[in-house]
Coordinates of C-alpha atoms in Angstrom, one line a residue:
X1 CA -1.9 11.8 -11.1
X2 CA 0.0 8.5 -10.2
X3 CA -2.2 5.6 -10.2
X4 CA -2.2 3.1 -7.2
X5 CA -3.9 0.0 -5.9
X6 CA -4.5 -1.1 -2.6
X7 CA -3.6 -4.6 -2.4
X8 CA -5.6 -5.7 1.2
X9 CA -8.3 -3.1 2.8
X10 CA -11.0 -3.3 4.5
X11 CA -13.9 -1.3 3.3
X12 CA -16.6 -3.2 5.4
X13 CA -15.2 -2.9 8.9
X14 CA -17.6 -1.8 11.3
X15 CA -14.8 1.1 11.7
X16 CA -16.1 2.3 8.6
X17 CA -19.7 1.7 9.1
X18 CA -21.8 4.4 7.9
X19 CA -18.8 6.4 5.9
X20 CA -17.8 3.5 3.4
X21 CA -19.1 5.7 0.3
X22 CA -16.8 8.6 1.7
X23 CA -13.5 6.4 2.2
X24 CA -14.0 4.9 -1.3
X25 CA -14.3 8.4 -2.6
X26 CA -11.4 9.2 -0.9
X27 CA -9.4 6.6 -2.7
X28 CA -10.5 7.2 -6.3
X29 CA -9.9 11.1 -5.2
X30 CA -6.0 10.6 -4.1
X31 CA -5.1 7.9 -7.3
X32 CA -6.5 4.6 -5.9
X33 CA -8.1 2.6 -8.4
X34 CA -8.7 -0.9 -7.1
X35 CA -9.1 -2.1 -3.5
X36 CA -8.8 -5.6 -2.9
X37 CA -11.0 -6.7 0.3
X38 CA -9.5 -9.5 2.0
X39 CA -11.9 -12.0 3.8
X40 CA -11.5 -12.5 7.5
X41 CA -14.7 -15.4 8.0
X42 CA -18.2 -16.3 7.2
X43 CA -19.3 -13.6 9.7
X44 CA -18.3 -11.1 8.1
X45 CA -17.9 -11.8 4.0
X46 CA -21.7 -11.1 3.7
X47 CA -21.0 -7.5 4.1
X48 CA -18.0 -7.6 2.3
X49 CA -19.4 -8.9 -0.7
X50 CA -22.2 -6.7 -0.8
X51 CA -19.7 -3.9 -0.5
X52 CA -17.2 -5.6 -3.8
X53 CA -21.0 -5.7 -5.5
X54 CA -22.4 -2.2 -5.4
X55 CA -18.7 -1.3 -6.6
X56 CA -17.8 -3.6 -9.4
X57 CA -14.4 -2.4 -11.0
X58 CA -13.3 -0.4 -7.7
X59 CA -13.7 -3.1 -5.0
X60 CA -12.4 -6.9 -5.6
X61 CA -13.1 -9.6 -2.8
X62 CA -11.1 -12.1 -1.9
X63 CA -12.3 -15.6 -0.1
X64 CA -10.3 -16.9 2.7
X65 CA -10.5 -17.7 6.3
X66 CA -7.8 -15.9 8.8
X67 CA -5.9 -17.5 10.5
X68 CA -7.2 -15.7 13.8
X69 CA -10.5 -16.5 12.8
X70 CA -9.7 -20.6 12.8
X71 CA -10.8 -22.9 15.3
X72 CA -12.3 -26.7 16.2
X73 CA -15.0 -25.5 13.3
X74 CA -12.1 -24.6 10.5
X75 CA -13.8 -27.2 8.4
X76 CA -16.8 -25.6 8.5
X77 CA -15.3 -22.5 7.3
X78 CA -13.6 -24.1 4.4
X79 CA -17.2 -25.7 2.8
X80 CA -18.8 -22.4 2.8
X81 CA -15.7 -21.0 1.3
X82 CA -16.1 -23.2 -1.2
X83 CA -19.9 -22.8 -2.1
X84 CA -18.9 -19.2 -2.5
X85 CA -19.4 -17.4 -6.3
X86 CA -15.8 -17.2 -7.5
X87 CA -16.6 -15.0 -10.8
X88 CA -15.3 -12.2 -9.6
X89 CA -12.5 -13.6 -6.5
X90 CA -9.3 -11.7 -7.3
X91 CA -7.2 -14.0 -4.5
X92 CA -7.0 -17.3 -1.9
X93 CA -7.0 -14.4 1.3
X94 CA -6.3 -13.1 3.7
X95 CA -5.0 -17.2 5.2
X96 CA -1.7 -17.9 6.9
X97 CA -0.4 -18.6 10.2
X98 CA -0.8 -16.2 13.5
X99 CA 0.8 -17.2 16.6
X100 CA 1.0 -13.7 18.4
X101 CA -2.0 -14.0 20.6
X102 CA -1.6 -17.8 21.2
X103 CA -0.8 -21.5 19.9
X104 CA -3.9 -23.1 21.0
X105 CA -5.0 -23.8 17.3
X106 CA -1.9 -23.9 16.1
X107 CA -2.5 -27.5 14.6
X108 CA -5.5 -26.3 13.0
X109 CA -4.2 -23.1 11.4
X110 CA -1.6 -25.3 9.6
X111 CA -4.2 -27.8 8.6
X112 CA -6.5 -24.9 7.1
X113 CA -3.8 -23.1 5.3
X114 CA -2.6 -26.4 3.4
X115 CA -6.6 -26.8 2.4
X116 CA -6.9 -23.3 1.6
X117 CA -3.3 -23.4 -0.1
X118 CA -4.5 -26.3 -2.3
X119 CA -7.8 -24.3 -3.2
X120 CA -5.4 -21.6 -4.6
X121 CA -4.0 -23.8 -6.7
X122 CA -7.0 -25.5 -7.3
X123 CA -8.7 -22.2 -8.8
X124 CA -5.7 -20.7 -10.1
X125 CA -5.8 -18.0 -7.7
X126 CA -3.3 -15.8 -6.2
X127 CA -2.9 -15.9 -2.0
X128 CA -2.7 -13.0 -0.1
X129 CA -1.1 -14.2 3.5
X130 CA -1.0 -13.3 6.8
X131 CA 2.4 -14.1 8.9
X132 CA 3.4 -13.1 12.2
X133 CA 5.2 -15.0 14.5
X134 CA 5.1 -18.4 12.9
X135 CA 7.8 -18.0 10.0
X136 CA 9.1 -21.3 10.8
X137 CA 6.0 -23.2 10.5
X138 CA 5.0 -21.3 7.3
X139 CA 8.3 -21.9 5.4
X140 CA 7.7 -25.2 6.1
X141 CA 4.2 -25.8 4.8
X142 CA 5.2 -23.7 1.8
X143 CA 8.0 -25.9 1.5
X144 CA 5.8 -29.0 1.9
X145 CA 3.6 -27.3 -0.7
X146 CA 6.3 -26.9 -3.8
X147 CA 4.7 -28.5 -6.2
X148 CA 1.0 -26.3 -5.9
X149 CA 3.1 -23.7 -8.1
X150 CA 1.8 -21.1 -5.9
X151 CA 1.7 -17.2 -6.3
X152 CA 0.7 -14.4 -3.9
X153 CA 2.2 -12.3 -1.8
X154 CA 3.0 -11.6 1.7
X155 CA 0.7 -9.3 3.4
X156 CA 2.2 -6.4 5.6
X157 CA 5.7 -8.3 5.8
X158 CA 7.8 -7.3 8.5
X159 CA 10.5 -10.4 7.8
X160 CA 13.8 -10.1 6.7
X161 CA 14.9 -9.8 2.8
X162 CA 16.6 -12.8 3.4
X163 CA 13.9 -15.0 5.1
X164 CA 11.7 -13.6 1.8
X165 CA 14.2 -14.9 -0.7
X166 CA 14.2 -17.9 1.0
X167 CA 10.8 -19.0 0.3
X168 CA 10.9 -17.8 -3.4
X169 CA 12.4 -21.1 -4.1
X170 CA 9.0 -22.8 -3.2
X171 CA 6.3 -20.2 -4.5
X172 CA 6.2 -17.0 -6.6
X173 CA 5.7 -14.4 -4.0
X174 CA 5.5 -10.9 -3.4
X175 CA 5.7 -8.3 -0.3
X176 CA 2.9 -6.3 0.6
X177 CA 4.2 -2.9 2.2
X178 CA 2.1 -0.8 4.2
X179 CA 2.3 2.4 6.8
X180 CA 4.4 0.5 9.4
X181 CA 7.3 1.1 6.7
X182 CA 6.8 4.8 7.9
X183 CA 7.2 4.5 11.2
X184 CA 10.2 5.4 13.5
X185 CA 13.0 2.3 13.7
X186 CA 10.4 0.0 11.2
X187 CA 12.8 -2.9 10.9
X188 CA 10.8 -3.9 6.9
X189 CA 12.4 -0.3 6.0
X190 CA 15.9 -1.1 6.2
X191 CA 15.3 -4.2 4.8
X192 CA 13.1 -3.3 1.9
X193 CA 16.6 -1.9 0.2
X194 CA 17.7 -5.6 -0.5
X195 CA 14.1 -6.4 -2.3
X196 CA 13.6 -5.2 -5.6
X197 CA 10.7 -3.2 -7.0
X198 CA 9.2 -5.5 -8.9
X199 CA 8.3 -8.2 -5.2
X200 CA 6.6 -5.0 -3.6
X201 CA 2.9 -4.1 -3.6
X202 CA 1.1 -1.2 -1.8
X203 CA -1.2 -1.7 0.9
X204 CA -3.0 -0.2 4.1
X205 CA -4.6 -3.3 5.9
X206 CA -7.3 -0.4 6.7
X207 CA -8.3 0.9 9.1
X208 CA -5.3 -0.4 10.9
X209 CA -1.9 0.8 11.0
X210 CA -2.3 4.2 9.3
X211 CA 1.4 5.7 8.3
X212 CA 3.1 8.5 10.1
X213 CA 2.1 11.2 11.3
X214 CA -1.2 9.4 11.3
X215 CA -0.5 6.3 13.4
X216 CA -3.0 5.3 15.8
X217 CA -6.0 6.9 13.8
X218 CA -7.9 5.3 11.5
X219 CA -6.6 4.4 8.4
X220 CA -7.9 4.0 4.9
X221 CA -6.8 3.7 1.5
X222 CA -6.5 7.1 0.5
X223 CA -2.9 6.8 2.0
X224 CA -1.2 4.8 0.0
X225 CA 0.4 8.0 -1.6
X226 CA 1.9 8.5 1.5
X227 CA 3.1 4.6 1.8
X228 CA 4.4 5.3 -1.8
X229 CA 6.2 8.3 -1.0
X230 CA 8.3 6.7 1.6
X231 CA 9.2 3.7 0.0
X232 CA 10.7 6.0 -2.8
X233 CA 12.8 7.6 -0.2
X234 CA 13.9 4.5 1.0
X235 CA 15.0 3.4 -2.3
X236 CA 16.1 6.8 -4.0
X237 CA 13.8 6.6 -6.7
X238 CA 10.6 9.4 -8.2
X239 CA 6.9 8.9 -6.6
X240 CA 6.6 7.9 -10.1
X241 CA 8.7 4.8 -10.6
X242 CA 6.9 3.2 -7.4
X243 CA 3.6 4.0 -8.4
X244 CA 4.3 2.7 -11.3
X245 CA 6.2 -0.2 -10.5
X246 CA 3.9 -1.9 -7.7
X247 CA 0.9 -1.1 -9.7
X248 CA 2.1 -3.3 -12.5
X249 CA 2.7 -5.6 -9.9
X250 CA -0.8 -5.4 -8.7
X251 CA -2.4 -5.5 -12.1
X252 CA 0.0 -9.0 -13.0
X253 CA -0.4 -10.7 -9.9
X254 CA -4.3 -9.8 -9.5
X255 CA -5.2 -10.3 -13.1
X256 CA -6.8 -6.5 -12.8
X257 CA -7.7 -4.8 -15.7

């Protein structure tokens, strides 16, 4: 059986609560190995963390505040971030920029992803970010942010290949591709041909946007054959050869045994 990792999940939604042991089952069952658990805020990295705990080896945390999650109190965030163990942190995540739902902290989602970028580089760590609707704003801070050396990747990109090439002049970046790539008229397929197997990871961003035909249901990691499967159609190649390929991609990036 293929081997795959799930590059951002989240096992200790409340969408989940009561069934996590069964979803993680499910994911060792269908070829998933590691799921990395991207942090969303204090409120909820308790559970998470207990979660990575009670599944060393399986489930790997990441520390990070979202950029949804930022407001006046961003600082705040930040120094618990910091006080957190890092012994077993796999990634700077999920951070970024989020403009969808509104710009009234915008200034303070830059502020907090230059902090949280400089922690990254700090600690050596990977980041695992979270764009939509701010790519402007974002190449610029990355831009800005050159000389940090940074690596990561680009969780659930829907940009162009050539808006991704862009920024690999100023950081060492990777896609993370996930069940939208299935769906009907997804913009990311077309323009996954023009980015080469060794920039993409797998991922579900569970419970949200499961792959077709199960969009709008829950999603977990236990799909990321299916994710697979359609991003070897897209690009001609064996199951195989993607499993393979954006696992070693995974292990690299992650520093996952």
């Amino acid at each position: 059986m293929p081997e795959y990792i799930d590059t951002h999940t989240h096992c200790s939604d409340e969408a989940f609560a009561g069934e996590e042991e069964l979803v993680i089952a499910r994911a060792l069952e269908a070829g998933v190995t590691h799921l990395l658990q991207a942090d969303i805020s204090s409120a909820e990295r308790p559970a998470m963390r207990a979660l990575c705990k009670a599944h060393p080896g399986v489930l790997h945390p990441m520390l990070g505040l979202y950029p949804g999650s930022v407001d006046l109190s961003w600082k705040e965030e930040i120094d618990r971030i910091e006080s957190e163990d890092r012994s077993d942190v796999v990634a700077v995540g999920e951070i970024g920029l989020d403009y969808h739902f509104g710009t009234e902290f915008k200034e303070q989602q830059k502020e907090a992803l230059r902090v949280q970028l400089e922690l990254a580089s700090q600690w050596d760590l990977p980041v695992n970010i979270h764009l939509r609707d701010a790519y402007g704003d974002f190449a610029g801070i990355l831009k800005d942010c050159a000389g940090l050396h940074l690596r990561g990747n680009l969780h659930a990109f829907s940009g162009s290949a050539e808006y991704f090439r862009s920024l690999l002049a100023y950081a060492d970046l990777s896609v993370g591709i996930g069940g939208v790539v299935t769906f009907k008229k997804a913009g990311i397929a077309t323009e996954l041909l023009d980015i080469p197997m060794d920039r993409i990871l797998l991922e579900t961003d569970a419970p949200y946007l499961a792959p077709t035909p199960l969009r709008g249901t829950r999603n977990e990691s236990a799909n990321i054959p299916a994710i697979a499967a359609k991003i070897a159609e897209i690009k001609g190649v064996g199951l195989e050869e993607v499993a393979a390929a954006t696992t070693s991609n995974a292990r690299k990036l992650f520093s996952l045994i």
